[in-house]
Short mmCIF file of C-alpha atoms and ligand atoms in Angstrom, two decimals:
data_model
loop_
_atom_site.label_atom_id
_atom_site.label_comp_id
_atom_site.label_asym_id
_atom_site.label_seq_id
_atom_site.Cartn_x
_atom_site.Cartn_y
_atom_site.Cartn_z
CA MET A 16 -0.10 -0.12 0.09
CA ALA A 17 1.28 3.50 -0.54
CA ILE A 18 1.17 6.20 1.97
CA ALA A 19 1.47 9.35 0.87
CA ALA A 20 4.76 11.16 2.13
CA LEU A 21 4.22 13.67 5.10
CA GLY A 22 2.70 16.66 3.95
CA GLN A 23 2.18 15.35 0.31
CA LEU A 24 -1.46 14.39 -1.61
CA ASN A 25 -1.62 10.97 -1.92
CA THR A 26 -4.25 11.20 -4.79
CA ASN A 27 -4.29 8.93 -7.48
CA GLU A 28 -2.34 5.83 -5.32
CA LEU A 29 -5.48 4.68 -3.27
CA PRO A 30 -4.66 1.59 -1.10
CA SER A 31 -6.16 -1.30 -2.20
CA HIS A 32 -7.05 -2.81 1.08
CA GLY A 33 -7.86 0.29 3.25
CA SER A 34 -5.97 3.41 4.28
CA ARG A 35 -3.87 3.92 7.14
CA SER A 36 -5.20 3.54 10.75
CA VAL A 37 -6.37 6.48 13.49
CA ASP A 38 -4.37 4.84 15.97
CA CYS A 39 -1.26 6.33 13.98
CA PHE A 40 -2.17 9.82 15.58
CA GLU A 41 -2.67 10.42 18.79
CA LYS A 42 -5.56 12.81 19.82
CA LEU A 43 -4.88 15.74 21.48
CA GLU A 44 -7.99 17.82 22.57
CA GLN A 45 -11.59 18.33 20.99
CA ILE A 46 -11.18 21.70 19.01
CA GLY A 47 -14.16 21.68 16.77
CA GLU A 48 -18.23 20.50 17.17
CA GLY A 49 -19.96 20.53 13.94
CA THR A 50 -22.88 19.15 12.06
CA TYR A 51 -20.77 17.07 10.60
CA GLY A 52 -18.65 15.52 13.57
CA GLN A 53 -16.11 16.29 15.91
CA VAL A 54 -12.55 18.10 15.02
CA TYR A 55 -9.44 17.09 17.28
CA MET A 56 -5.93 18.25 17.26
CA ALA A 57 -3.69 15.23 17.05
CA ARG A 58 0.23 14.27 16.78
CA GLU A 59 1.30 12.02 14.40
CA LYS A 60 2.92 9.35 16.32
CA GLY A 61 5.52 8.91 13.81
CA THR A 62 6.86 11.88 12.66
CA GLY A 63 5.38 14.10 15.67
CA GLU A 64 3.36 16.41 13.18
CA ILE A 65 0.44 17.96 14.68
CA VAL A 66 -3.02 17.50 12.25
CA ALA A 67 -6.48 18.08 12.59
CA LEU A 68 -8.50 14.95 12.68
CA LYS A 69 -12.42 15.41 11.71
CA LYS A 70 -14.34 12.84 11.98
CA ILE A 71 -17.20 11.94 10.10
CA ARG A 72 -20.21 11.73 11.85
CA MET A 73 -21.94 8.49 10.96
CA GLU A 74 -24.74 7.89 13.75
CA ASN A 75 -27.19 9.05 11.99
CA GLU A 76 -26.69 8.22 8.17
CA ARG A 77 -28.97 5.43 7.34
CA GLU A 78 -28.11 5.40 3.85
CA GLY A 79 -24.12 4.92 4.44
CA PHE A 80 -21.34 6.90 4.17
CA PRO A 81 -22.66 10.75 3.98
CA ILE A 82 -22.74 12.44 0.70
CA THR A 83 -21.39 15.90 2.67
CA ALA A 84 -18.25 13.65 3.53
CA ILE A 85 -17.89 12.11 -0.18
CA ARG A 86 -18.14 15.94 -1.53
CA GLU A 87 -15.81 17.51 0.96
CA ILE A 88 -13.10 14.55 0.11
CA LYS A 89 -13.82 14.78 -3.94
CA ILE A 90 -13.93 18.63 -4.28
CA LEU A 91 -10.66 19.14 -1.45
CA LYS A 92 -8.98 16.55 -4.07
CA ARG A 93 -9.31 18.89 -6.25
CA LEU A 94 -8.30 21.95 -4.57
CA ASN A 95 -4.49 22.85 -3.84
CA HIS A 96 -4.08 26.43 -3.05
CA GLU A 97 -2.73 28.35 -0.32
CA ASN A 98 -5.76 29.67 0.95
CA VAL A 99 -7.61 25.98 0.89
CA ILE A 100 -7.40 23.53 3.74
CA LYS A 101 -5.12 20.90 2.56
CA LEU A 102 -6.57 17.77 3.45
CA LYS A 103 -3.76 15.49 3.68
CA GLU A 104 -5.47 11.64 3.97
CA VAL A 105 -8.75 9.89 5.17
CA VAL A 106 -7.33 7.16 8.36
CA THR A 107 -10.00 4.99 9.54
CA SER A 108 -10.66 2.94 13.05
CA PRO A 109 -11.29 -0.19 11.48
CA GLU A 110 -12.27 -1.50 15.24
CA PRO A 111 -15.80 -0.02 16.57
CA GLU A 112 -14.64 2.79 18.57
CA LYS A 113 -14.99 3.36 22.23
CA ASP A 114 -16.20 6.45 23.97
CA GLU A 115 -15.06 8.26 26.44
CA GLN A 116 -16.39 5.90 29.07
CA GLY A 117 -14.35 3.27 27.16
CA ARG A 118 -17.98 1.80 26.01
CA PRO A 119 -18.28 1.27 22.00
CA GLU A 120 -20.14 3.77 20.60
CA GLY A 121 -23.50 2.77 18.78
CA ASN A 122 -23.02 3.96 15.40
CA LYS A 123 -24.54 1.32 12.56
CA TYR A 124 -20.83 1.57 10.89
CA LYS A 125 -18.84 -0.52 13.23
CA GLY A 126 -15.31 1.91 12.45
CA GLY A 127 -14.74 5.66 12.25
CA ILE A 128 -13.65 7.68 9.38
CA TYR A 129 -11.36 10.62 10.01
CA MET A 130 -10.47 13.25 7.49
CA VAL A 131 -6.93 14.78 8.10
CA PHE A 132 -5.77 17.92 7.87
CA GLU A 133 -3.04 20.66 8.22
CA TYR A 134 -3.48 22.07 11.96
CA MET A 135 -4.76 25.75 11.85
CA ASP A 136 -4.26 27.19 15.29
CA HIS A 137 -7.31 29.34 15.07
CA ASP A 138 -10.61 30.18 13.26
CA LEU A 139 -11.74 33.60 12.18
CA THR A 140 -14.80 33.61 14.82
CA GLY A 141 -12.78 31.93 17.64
CA LEU A 142 -9.96 34.75 17.20
CA ALA A 143 -11.91 37.87 16.94
CA ASP A 144 -13.82 36.36 20.18
CA ARG A 145 -10.64 36.40 21.90
CA PRO A 146 -11.35 38.87 25.23
CA GLY A 147 -10.06 42.48 24.16
CA MET A 148 -9.34 41.36 20.52
CA ARG A 149 -8.92 43.90 17.99
CA PHE A 150 -8.59 43.45 14.26
CA SER A 151 -6.54 46.03 12.57
CA ILE A 152 -7.41 47.90 9.75
CA PRO A 153 -4.09 46.20 7.48
CA GLN A 154 -5.12 42.99 9.30
CA ILE A 155 -8.50 43.20 8.08
CA LYS A 156 -7.20 43.68 4.74
CA CYS A 157 -4.36 41.26 4.77
CA TYR A 158 -7.68 38.49 5.85
CA MET A 159 -9.50 39.64 3.55
CA ARG A 160 -7.47 39.74 0.71
CA GLN A 161 -6.62 35.73 1.41
CA LEU A 162 -10.25 35.19 1.46
CA LEU A 163 -11.02 36.67 -1.31
CA THR A 164 -7.55 35.20 -3.42
CA GLY A 165 -8.67 31.57 -2.07
CA LEU A 166 -12.35 31.90 -3.04
CA HIS A 167 -11.61 33.42 -6.72
CA TYR A 168 -9.27 29.94 -6.48
CA CYS A 169 -12.41 28.15 -5.90
CA HIS A 170 -14.50 29.98 -8.18
CA ILE A 171 -11.84 29.56 -11.29
CA TYR A 172 -12.11 25.77 -10.44
CA GLN A 173 -16.15 25.78 -10.71
CA VAL A 174 -16.41 25.45 -6.46
CA LEU A 175 -19.07 27.17 -4.81
CA HIS A 176 -17.96 26.99 -0.91
CA ARG A 177 -21.69 27.54 0.17
CA ASP A 178 -20.95 28.02 3.58
CA ILE A 179 -18.79 31.20 4.42
CA LYS A 180 -18.51 32.08 7.76
CA GLY A 181 -16.03 32.86 10.59
CA SER A 182 -15.85 29.62 11.78
CA ASN A 183 -14.96 28.31 8.46
CA LEU A 184 -11.99 30.55 7.87
CA LEU A 185 -8.91 28.92 9.55
CA ILE A 186 -5.86 31.11 10.15
CA ASP A 187 -2.52 29.82 11.73
CA ASN A 188 0.26 31.32 13.80
CA GLU A 189 1.84 32.85 10.43
CA GLY A 190 -0.85 34.72 9.86
CA ASN A 191 -2.08 32.79 6.63
CA LEU A 192 -6.07 32.35 6.25
CA LYS A 193 -7.69 29.16 4.65
CA LEU A 194 -11.12 28.45 3.14
CA ALA A 195 -12.24 24.84 5.22
CA ASP A 196 -15.53 23.17 5.49
CA PHE A 197 -16.52 22.04 2.06
CA GLY A 198 -19.21 19.91 3.09
CA LEU A 199 -21.82 22.33 1.72
CA ALA A 200 -19.71 22.98 -1.60
CA ARG A 201 -20.70 22.23 -5.10
CA LEU A 202 -18.90 21.80 -8.48
CA VAL A 203 -21.04 23.86 -10.80
CA ALA A 204 -20.13 23.36 -14.62
CA LYS A 205 -20.63 27.24 -16.46
CA ASP A 206 -22.72 25.36 -19.20
CA GLN A 207 -24.90 23.52 -17.03
CA ASN A 208 -28.12 24.72 -15.51
CA ALA A 209 -29.68 22.31 -12.62
CA ASN A 210 -31.36 23.33 -10.04
CA LEU A 211 -29.44 23.48 -7.12
CA THR A 212 -30.94 23.51 -2.99
CA ASN A 213 -31.24 27.20 -1.69
CA ARG A 214 -31.15 25.40 1.63
CA VAL A 215 -27.44 26.14 2.06
CA ILE A 216 -25.23 28.98 3.79
CA THR A 217 -25.92 29.71 7.51
CA LEU A 218 -28.83 32.23 7.83
CA TRP A 219 -26.90 35.07 8.56
CA TYR A 220 -24.63 34.88 5.29
CA ARG A 221 -27.10 33.82 3.13
CA PRO A 222 -27.97 35.74 0.12
CA PRO A 223 -31.40 37.44 -0.88
CA GLU A 224 -31.72 35.19 -3.84
CA LEU A 225 -31.54 31.67 -1.64
CA LEU A 226 -33.67 33.18 0.60
CA LEU A 227 -36.30 34.05 -2.41
CA GLY A 228 -35.80 30.86 -3.54
CA ALA A 229 -33.52 30.77 -6.37
CA THR A 230 -32.41 27.29 -7.26
CA LYS A 231 -30.07 28.62 -10.50
CA TYR A 232 -27.12 30.52 -8.71
CA GLY A 233 -23.31 30.60 -9.11
CA PRO A 234 -20.22 31.91 -6.99
CA ALA A 235 -21.93 35.38 -6.18
CA VAL A 236 -23.82 33.40 -2.92
CA ASP A 237 -20.43 33.37 -1.76
CA MET A 238 -19.67 36.93 -2.54
CA TRP A 239 -22.53 37.81 -0.46
CA SER A 240 -21.33 36.04 2.42
CA VAL A 241 -17.73 37.69 1.76
CA GLY A 242 -19.51 41.07 1.95
CA CYS A 243 -21.30 40.00 5.55
CA ILE A 244 -17.87 38.74 7.01
CA PHE A 245 -16.06 42.31 5.85
CA ALA A 246 -18.76 44.45 7.29
CA GLU A 247 -18.39 42.11 10.40
CA LEU A 248 -14.70 42.35 10.82
CA LEU A 249 -15.48 46.86 10.59
CA GLN A 250 -18.49 46.72 12.49
CA GLY A 251 -17.07 44.43 15.36
CA LYS A 252 -20.47 42.57 15.37
CA PRO A 253 -22.27 40.15 12.66
CA ILE A 254 -24.63 42.54 10.46
CA LEU A 255 -27.44 40.79 9.73
CA PRO A 256 -28.33 38.27 12.75
CA GLY A 257 -31.64 37.06 11.49
CA LYS A 258 -33.64 34.75 13.98
CA ASP A 259 -35.21 32.93 10.53
CA GLU A 260 -35.45 33.10 7.07
CA PRO A 261 -38.15 35.91 7.02
CA ASP A 262 -36.16 37.87 9.80
CA GLN A 263 -33.36 37.38 7.12
CA LEU A 264 -34.86 38.63 4.43
CA ASN A 265 -36.44 41.78 6.77
CA LYS A 266 -32.93 42.86 7.97
CA ILE A 267 -31.55 42.63 4.48
CA PHE A 268 -34.32 44.40 2.88
CA GLU A 269 -33.99 47.24 5.62
CA LEU A 270 -30.11 47.47 5.00
CA CYS A 271 -29.85 47.00 1.48
CA GLY A 272 -33.40 48.15 0.63
CA ALA A 273 -36.75 46.21 -1.39
CA PRO A 274 -35.74 44.29 -4.14
CA ASP A 275 -38.03 44.98 -7.48
CA ASP A 276 -37.38 44.82 -11.07
CA THR A 277 -35.68 47.77 -11.79
CA ASN A 278 -32.65 47.27 -9.39
CA TRP A 279 -32.71 43.77 -9.68
CA PRO A 280 -34.16 42.46 -13.16
CA GLY A 281 -36.19 39.47 -13.18
CA VAL A 282 -36.63 39.10 -9.08
CA SER A 283 -40.37 38.97 -9.76
CA LYS A 284 -39.67 35.66 -11.07
CA ILE A 285 -38.03 34.12 -7.97
CA PRO A 286 -40.29 31.34 -6.22
CA TRP A 287 -40.94 33.06 -3.01
CA TYR A 288 -40.67 36.93 -4.17
CA ASN A 289 -44.43 37.41 -4.23
CA ASN A 290 -44.77 35.98 -0.94
CA PHE A 291 -41.79 38.18 0.67
CA LYS A 292 -41.83 41.41 -1.54
CA PRO A 293 -42.12 44.23 0.90
CA THR A 294 -45.48 46.24 1.34
CA ARG A 295 -44.13 49.38 1.04
CA PRO A 296 -41.26 50.81 -0.61
CA ILE A 297 -37.45 50.42 1.44
CA LYS A 298 -34.57 52.72 0.82
CA ARG A 299 -31.05 50.96 0.89
CA ARG A 300 -29.29 52.33 3.74
CA LEU A 301 -25.89 51.02 3.39
CA LYS A 302 -24.17 53.69 3.28
CA ASP A 303 -26.19 55.55 6.06
CA VAL A 304 -25.57 52.56 8.49
CA PHE A 305 -21.91 52.51 7.54
CA ARG A 306 -20.96 55.84 7.47
CA HIS A 307 -17.98 55.90 9.89
CA PHE A 308 -16.01 53.13 7.69
CA ASP A 309 -13.63 54.29 5.19
CA PRO A 310 -15.07 55.34 1.77
CA LEU A 311 -13.36 52.90 0.23
CA ALA A 312 -14.16 49.92 2.20
CA LEU A 313 -18.04 51.05 2.01
CA GLU A 314 -17.54 51.35 -1.79
CA LEU A 315 -16.29 47.96 -1.86
CA LEU A 316 -19.05 46.44 0.63
CA GLU A 317 -21.69 48.27 -1.78
CA ARG A 318 -20.57 46.21 -4.20
CA MET A 319 -20.52 42.90 -2.46
CA LEU A 320 -23.93 43.53 -0.74
CA THR A 321 -25.31 44.04 -3.85
CA LEU A 322 -28.95 42.91 -4.28
CA ASP A 323 -28.95 41.54 -8.01
CA PRO A 324 -26.67 38.82 -7.89
CA SER A 325 -25.58 39.31 -11.60
CA GLN A 326 -24.60 42.98 -10.39
CA ARG A 327 -22.64 41.36 -7.23
CA ILE A 328 -18.82 42.14 -7.50
CA SER A 329 -16.56 38.91 -8.10
CA ALA A 330 -13.80 37.79 -6.33
CA ARG A 331 -11.84 38.60 -8.87
CA ASP A 332 -12.80 42.04 -9.39
CA ALA A 333 -12.71 42.91 -5.54
CA LEU A 334 -9.19 41.61 -5.42
CA VAL A 335 -8.10 44.50 -7.57
CA ALA A 336 -10.75 46.87 -5.76
CA GLU A 337 -8.69 50.00 -4.68
CA TYR A 338 -9.08 49.59 -0.97
CA PHE A 339 -6.65 46.99 -1.06
CA TRP A 340 -4.48 49.32 -2.51
CA ALA A 341 -5.08 52.48 -0.62
CA ASP A 342 -3.03 53.16 3.14
CA PRO A 343 -2.96 51.63 4.81
CA LYS A 344 -1.90 48.68 2.97
CA PRO A 345 -3.14 44.92 4.28
CA CYS A 346 0.09 43.83 6.40
CA ASP A 347 2.43 41.33 5.70
CA PRO A 348 0.32 38.07 7.03
CA LYS A 349 3.77 37.06 8.66
CA SER A 350 3.63 40.30 10.64
CA LEU A 351 0.62 39.38 12.40
CA PRO A 352 0.58 38.89 16.17
CA LYS A 353 0.67 35.27 17.16
CA TYR A 354 -2.11 34.32 19.33
CA GLU A 355 -2.61 31.04 21.87
CA SER A 356 -4.99 28.82 19.83
CA SER A 357 -8.23 29.74 19.46
CA HIS A 358 -11.32 27.92 17.89
CA GLU A 359 -14.75 28.77 18.34
CA PHE A 360 -15.46 25.64 19.89
CA GLN A 361 -13.49 26.43 22.75
CA THR A 362 -14.43 29.67 23.02
CA LYS A 363 -17.89 28.88 23.39
CA LYS A 364 -17.22 25.73 25.45
CA LYS A 365 -15.40 28.46 27.97
CA ARG A 366 -18.18 31.15 28.31
CA GLN A 367 -20.47 28.24 28.90
CA GLN A 368 -18.04 27.27 31.94
CA GLN A 369 -18.32 31.17 32.49
CA ARG A 370 -22.00 31.32 32.68
CA GLN A 371 -22.62 28.06 34.40
CA GLN A 372 -20.17 29.27 37.28
CA GLN A 373 -21.75 32.58 37.55
CA GLY A 374 -24.75 30.71 37.46
CA GLU A 375 -23.93 28.83 40.47
CA ALA A 376 -22.34 31.51 42.47
CA ALA A 377 -25.49 33.56 41.87
CA LYS A 378 -27.33 30.85 43.40
CA ARG A 379 -25.24 30.44 46.18
CA GLN A 380 -25.69 33.98 47.23
CA ARG A 381 -29.38 33.83 46.56
CA LEU A 382 -28.87 31.05 49.32
CA GLN A 383 -26.50 32.92 51.30
CA LEU A 384 -23.96 30.02 51.87
CA PRO A 385 -20.82 30.42 54.29
CA SER A 386 -18.00 32.82 53.64
CA GLN A 387 -15.82 29.84 51.97
CA HIS A 388 -17.67 30.66 48.76
CA SER A 389 -17.23 34.32 49.48
CA ARG A 390 -13.73 34.23 48.97
CA LEU A 391 -14.00 32.34 45.51
CA PRO A 392 -12.23 34.59 42.78
CA PRO A 393 -14.26 36.65 40.50
CA ILE A 394 -15.24 34.85 37.69
CA GLN A 395 -13.69 36.48 34.08
CA GLN A 396 -15.64 37.80 31.94
CA SER A 397 -14.33 36.66 28.46
CA GLY A 398 -15.49 37.81 24.88
CA GLN A 399 -16.15 41.47 25.68
CA PRO A 400 -17.75 42.99 22.84
CA HIS A 401 -15.64 44.84 19.84
CA THR A 402 -16.32 48.60 19.78
CA ALA A 403 -16.74 49.31 16.01
CA GLN A 404 -13.78 51.43 16.46
CA ILE A 405 -10.89 50.02 14.55
CA ARG A 406 -7.16 50.88 15.81
CA PRO A 407 -4.41 50.33 13.70
CA GLY A 408 -2.41 47.26 15.24
CA PRO A 409 0.47 47.00 17.47
CA ASN A 410 2.49 46.29 14.49
CA PRO A 411 1.29 46.83 11.32
CA LEU A 412 4.06 46.19 8.96
CA MET A 413 3.11 47.32 5.66
CA HIS A 414 2.72 44.88 2.72
CA GLY A 415 5.16 45.95 0.14
CA SER A 416 3.14 43.90 -2.71
CA GLN A 417 0.39 44.94 -4.64
CA PRO A 418 -3.00 42.82 -4.79
CA PRO A 419 -2.76 39.93 -6.55
CA VAL A 420 -4.48 40.27 -10.01
CA PRO A 421 -5.85 37.58 -10.84
CA ALA A 422 -5.78 35.91 -14.64
CA GLY A 423 -7.67 37.71 -17.01
CA GLY A 424 -7.19 41.57 -16.42
CA ALA A 425 -8.79 43.84 -14.51
CA GLN A 426 -12.15 44.00 -16.41
CA VAL A 427 -15.19 44.64 -14.71
CA HIS A 428 -16.47 41.06 -13.66
CA HIS A 429 -19.84 40.77 -12.87
CA TYR A 430 -21.95 36.95 -12.17
CA GLY A 431 -24.30 37.89 -15.34
CA LYS A 432 -25.16 34.01 -15.46
CA HIS A 433 -26.10 31.19 -13.11
CA HIS A 434 -24.60 28.33 -13.76
CA GLY A 435 -25.60 24.75 -12.44
CA GLN A 436 -24.82 20.94 -12.78
CA SER A 437 -26.55 18.18 -13.61
CA GLY A 438 -25.78 15.05 -12.18
CA GLY A 439 -27.41 13.86 -8.76
CA PRO A 440 -25.78 12.57 -6.14
CA ASN A 441 -26.27 9.09 -7.07
CA ARG A 442 -22.71 9.45 -8.85
CA TYR A 443 -20.66 9.04 -6.10
CA PRO A 444 -19.43 6.00 -4.78
CA SER A 445 -21.79 4.07 -2.25
CA SER A 446 -20.04 3.73 1.65
CA ARG A 447 -18.24 0.41 0.40
CA GLY A 448 -16.29 2.34 -2.33
CA CYS A 449 -15.44 4.95 -0.30
CA GLN A 450 -13.94 3.13 2.77
CA GLY A 451 -10.15 2.97 2.25
CA SER A 452 -9.56 5.62 0.29
CA SER A 453 -6.97 7.73 0.90
CA ALA A 454 -8.09 10.98 -0.23
CA VAL A 455 -5.93 13.93 -1.16
CA GLY A 456 -5.39 16.76 -3.35
CA GLY A 457 -5.34 19.17 -3.75
CA GLY A 458 -15.06 43.45 16.16
CA TYR A 459 -17.15 40.63 17.21
CA GLY A 460 -16.84 40.52 20.78
CA ILE A 461 -20.16 38.28 20.19
CA GLY A 462 -18.45 35.61 19.16
CA PRO A 463 -19.91 32.37 19.08
CA TYR A 464 -23.23 33.02 17.43
CA PRO A 465 -25.53 32.53 20.06
CA PRO A 466 -28.68 31.06 18.48
CA GLN A 467 -31.07 34.04 17.89
CA GLY A 468 -28.89 35.77 20.41
CA ARG A 469 -29.24 39.46 19.32
CA ALA A 470 -31.76 42.12 19.00
CA PRO A 471 -32.62 42.97 15.22
CA SER A 472 -31.05 46.30 14.28
CA TYR A 473 -32.56 47.01 11.96
CA GLY A 474 -36.08 48.35 12.74
CA SER A 475 -39.28 46.84 12.03
CA SER A 476 -40.46 43.91 10.07
CA VAL A 477 -41.57 44.77 6.48
CA MET A 478 -42.85 41.17 6.01
CA PRO A 479 -46.40 41.07 4.78
CA GLY A 480 -46.78 38.24 7.53
CA GLY A 481 -45.62 40.57 10.53
CA GLY A 482 -41.98 39.13 10.02
CA PRO A 483 -40.61 35.98 11.91
CA ARG A 484 -42.56 34.24 14.62
CA GLY A 485 -41.08 31.03 16.22
CA GLN A 486 -37.45 30.62 16.73
CA GLY A 487 -35.18 28.59 14.46
CA GLY A 488 -37.05 27.18 12.09
CA TRP A 489 -39.65 28.68 9.09
CA GLY A 490 -41.08 30.91 11.26
CA ALA A 491 -43.95 33.20 9.22
CA SER A 492 -46.61 31.65 7.77
CA ASN A 493 -45.69 33.33 4.35
CA TYR A 494 -42.76 31.44 4.08
CA PRO A 495 -43.42 28.48 1.64
CA GLN A 496 -44.22 25.58 3.89
CA GLY A 497 -43.08 21.89 2.68
CA GLY A 498 -41.50 23.79 -0.12
CA PRO A 499 -39.26 21.75 -2.37
CA TYR A 500 -36.53 21.04 0.31
CA GLY A 501 -38.80 20.35 3.40
CA GLY A 502 -36.84 20.01 6.36
CA SER A 503 -35.54 22.15 9.35
CA GLY A 504 -35.18 25.87 9.37
CA PRO A 505 -31.84 27.70 9.49
CA GLY A 506 -31.40 27.35 13.76
CA ARG A 507 -30.84 23.73 13.29
CA GLY A 508 -27.31 23.44 15.28
CA LEU A 509 -25.23 25.45 17.15
CA ASN A 510 -24.20 27.35 14.53
CA MET A 511 -27.73 28.29 12.87
CA LYS A 512 -26.62 25.96 10.07
CA GLY A 513 -27.97 26.34 6.59
CA GLY A 514 -30.31 23.46 5.32
CA ASN A 515 -29.41 20.28 3.95
CA ARG A 516 -26.40 19.45 5.57
CA ASN A 517 -26.50 16.06 4.93
CA PRO A 518 -28.82 15.58 2.11
CA GLN A 519 -29.47 12.13 1.56
CA TYR A 520 -28.71 10.34 -2.11
CA GLY A 521 -31.59 11.05 -4.52
CA GLY A 522 -32.42 13.88 -3.45
CA SER A 523 -33.17 16.17 -6.68
CA GLN A 524 -31.43 19.40 -5.89
CA ILE A 525 -28.17 19.82 -3.95
N1 ATP B 8 -8.01 22.06 9.92
C1 ATP B 8 -8.13 22.62 11.29
N2 ATP B 8 -7.58 22.90 11.94
C2 ATP B 8 -7.80 23.32 13.36
N3 ATP B 8 -8.87 23.72 13.48
C3 ATP B 8 -9.83 22.89 12.55
C4 ATP B 8 -9.34 22.52 11.05
N4 ATP B 8 -10.37 21.95 10.49
C5 ATP B 8 -11.85 22.46 11.33
N5 ATP B 8 -11.47 23.16 12.65
C6 ATP B 8 -12.08 23.50 13.70
O1 ATP B 8 -13.46 22.62 13.74
C7 ATP B 8 -14.07 23.40 13.63
C8 ATP B 8 -15.57 22.24 12.98
O2 ATP B 8 -15.03 22.25 11.72
P1 ATP B 8 -15.45 21.84 10.35
O3 ATP B 8 -16.47 23.32 9.71
O4 ATP B 8 -14.84 21.60 9.03
O5 ATP B 8 -16.84 21.54 10.70
P2 ATP B 8 -18.46 20.96 10.51
O6 ATP B 8 -18.79 20.12 11.23
O7 ATP B 8 -18.81 21.21 8.85
O8 ATP B 8 -18.87 22.63 11.28
P3 ATP B 8 -20.28 23.27 11.21
O9 ATP B 8 -21.23 22.23 11.40
O10 ATP B 8 -19.75 24.36 12.42
O11 ATP B 8 -19.80 23.77 9.74
C9 ATP B 8 -13.69 24.93 12.70
O12 ATP B 8 -14.91 26.10 12.96
C10 ATP B 8 -12.45 25.14 13.72
O13 ATP B 8 -12.47 25.77 15.02
#
C-alpha cells in the first residue's frame, strides 16, 4: 500500500486494502464540533506532526457514508491552493470505536472515518472572540485579501463553497488564512443549468436570492457571505443576525433596500418573491448605516452586498478594488501577532463554563452560603464586545507588494449568468467504495453566535405576514411550507447551519 509522504497528497494511488489507521495519531484535544462531526487536534505518532482530525459523523446515517463527506473529499482533492485547507489523507478506525468511558459507540458502521487536515491555530470567529481582541485595518485587509484569493481560486475551479462564515475561515500563527469546511460545497459547470438547493449557507450569511427561493445560482452567493464577513470585521459584530428566514430577508431589505424589477431585473420571477415582497418601499441604507467606514471600504462593501447577484462584484474584481491598494496597505501575514490557539468551539465552551459558574455563584448568593464561597475569585468575563472602532495594530508592517491580480485582467466582472450542474448525488460511490480510500489533493466580541442571541438591528418587520415568528424554524406563515426542500429551519444546530447539511442520496437538488 502506498502511503502519502508527510505533507504530500496521495491523490491517485488509493490503497487497495484500506487506508492508514487512526491509531497512527494521538488525539490531543477536541477543537471543533460541527453538524458533521468532531474535530480534534492530534499528533502523528511517527513524525510528531500536529494535524487536525475531523471525524465523519456516521451515527445518523441510514444511507451509509454521508454524501457531504464524499463531496468534501472529492472537492478538496481538486483544490490545491495556499488559501484553501489541505486534506492530507483519510484514515479509518477499523474496530468499533469507544466513547470516553470505554464503551463501544453505537453507530451502525462499526468503524470511524477521519479526514486528516493540516492543523490551523484559529478560526476567525474564535480569534475575533478573544477578550479584548481588535483587528487593525491592515490586518482586516490582509485577511480579506486572502479570503478573496482562496475564493477566487475555488470559483475558477467551478467550486461554490456555500458556507462562508467566520468559523470556516482558519488562520495559522503565520497569519495565513485558509478556507475550510467544504461539506456544503458544490461543483458547478458553467454550461450546465441544473437546479441547486437554496437551503445552504448559514442564515446570517445567506444571500437574498437563496432566501427568495432561487435554485439557479453561481459564485455570487459566496460573495454575499464575504460582504457580510467584511462588514462584520469592520463593525465588530455580525451585521445581519436574522432569527429565521423571513427575519433574515427583513433585515436585508432594511439595510439594502427592497428588491424590485428595476434594481434587480427578474427578481419578481424568483419563486417566493411574491410571498416576501415588502408592502412599502424601503430605501437602501447601507451608506448611512456604515457611514463611519472608510469610503473605499464602503464602496467595496456596496458592491459585495448588491441585491442583484448578476451585478454583485466577483472575487476577482474585489481583489483589484482600490481598497486593497490604498493606505494603510494590507499587512504581511507574517507580521501579525501570534495568539494562543482559539477555535469557536473552545471559546464557546469557555463561555458556557463561565456562565455556569456565574449561575452557581448567583445561586449560592441566593442561598447565602457560608463565607468559604465568598472567597472564590471573581468570575472572569470573556468575550467583551468589540467596539466599532478599529485601531491600527501594534505592528502594522505594510505589505509592499500589490494585491494579486487574478488571471484575465482587471476588467469589471460580474456574475451575469447562473450556473448549475446536472448529475445528482447518485454519481457518488457507495460507502463501500469509499472505505479505505485516501483522499488528497489538492470586532466581534459576540463570538459564537448564540442562536437568536441578538436583538434585530434594523427596525421593524417589513414582511407582509408580520415578520418572524417562532425560533429557528420556518417562522412566518407566508414562508413556503413544505417546499421542495422540506425539512428543518436555519436554527438547527449551534451555528444556525443552513439547510441540507446531509442531503441523502436521491435528492434532486443539492
Ligand atoms: N484543519 C483544522 N485545523 C484546526 N481547526 C480546525 C480544522 N478544521 C476544522 N477546525 C475547527 O473545527 C471547527 C469545525 O470544523 P468544520 O467546520 O470543518 O466542521 P463541521 O462539522 O462542518 O462544522 P460546522 O457544522 O460548524 O460547519 C472549525 O470551526 C474549526 O474551529
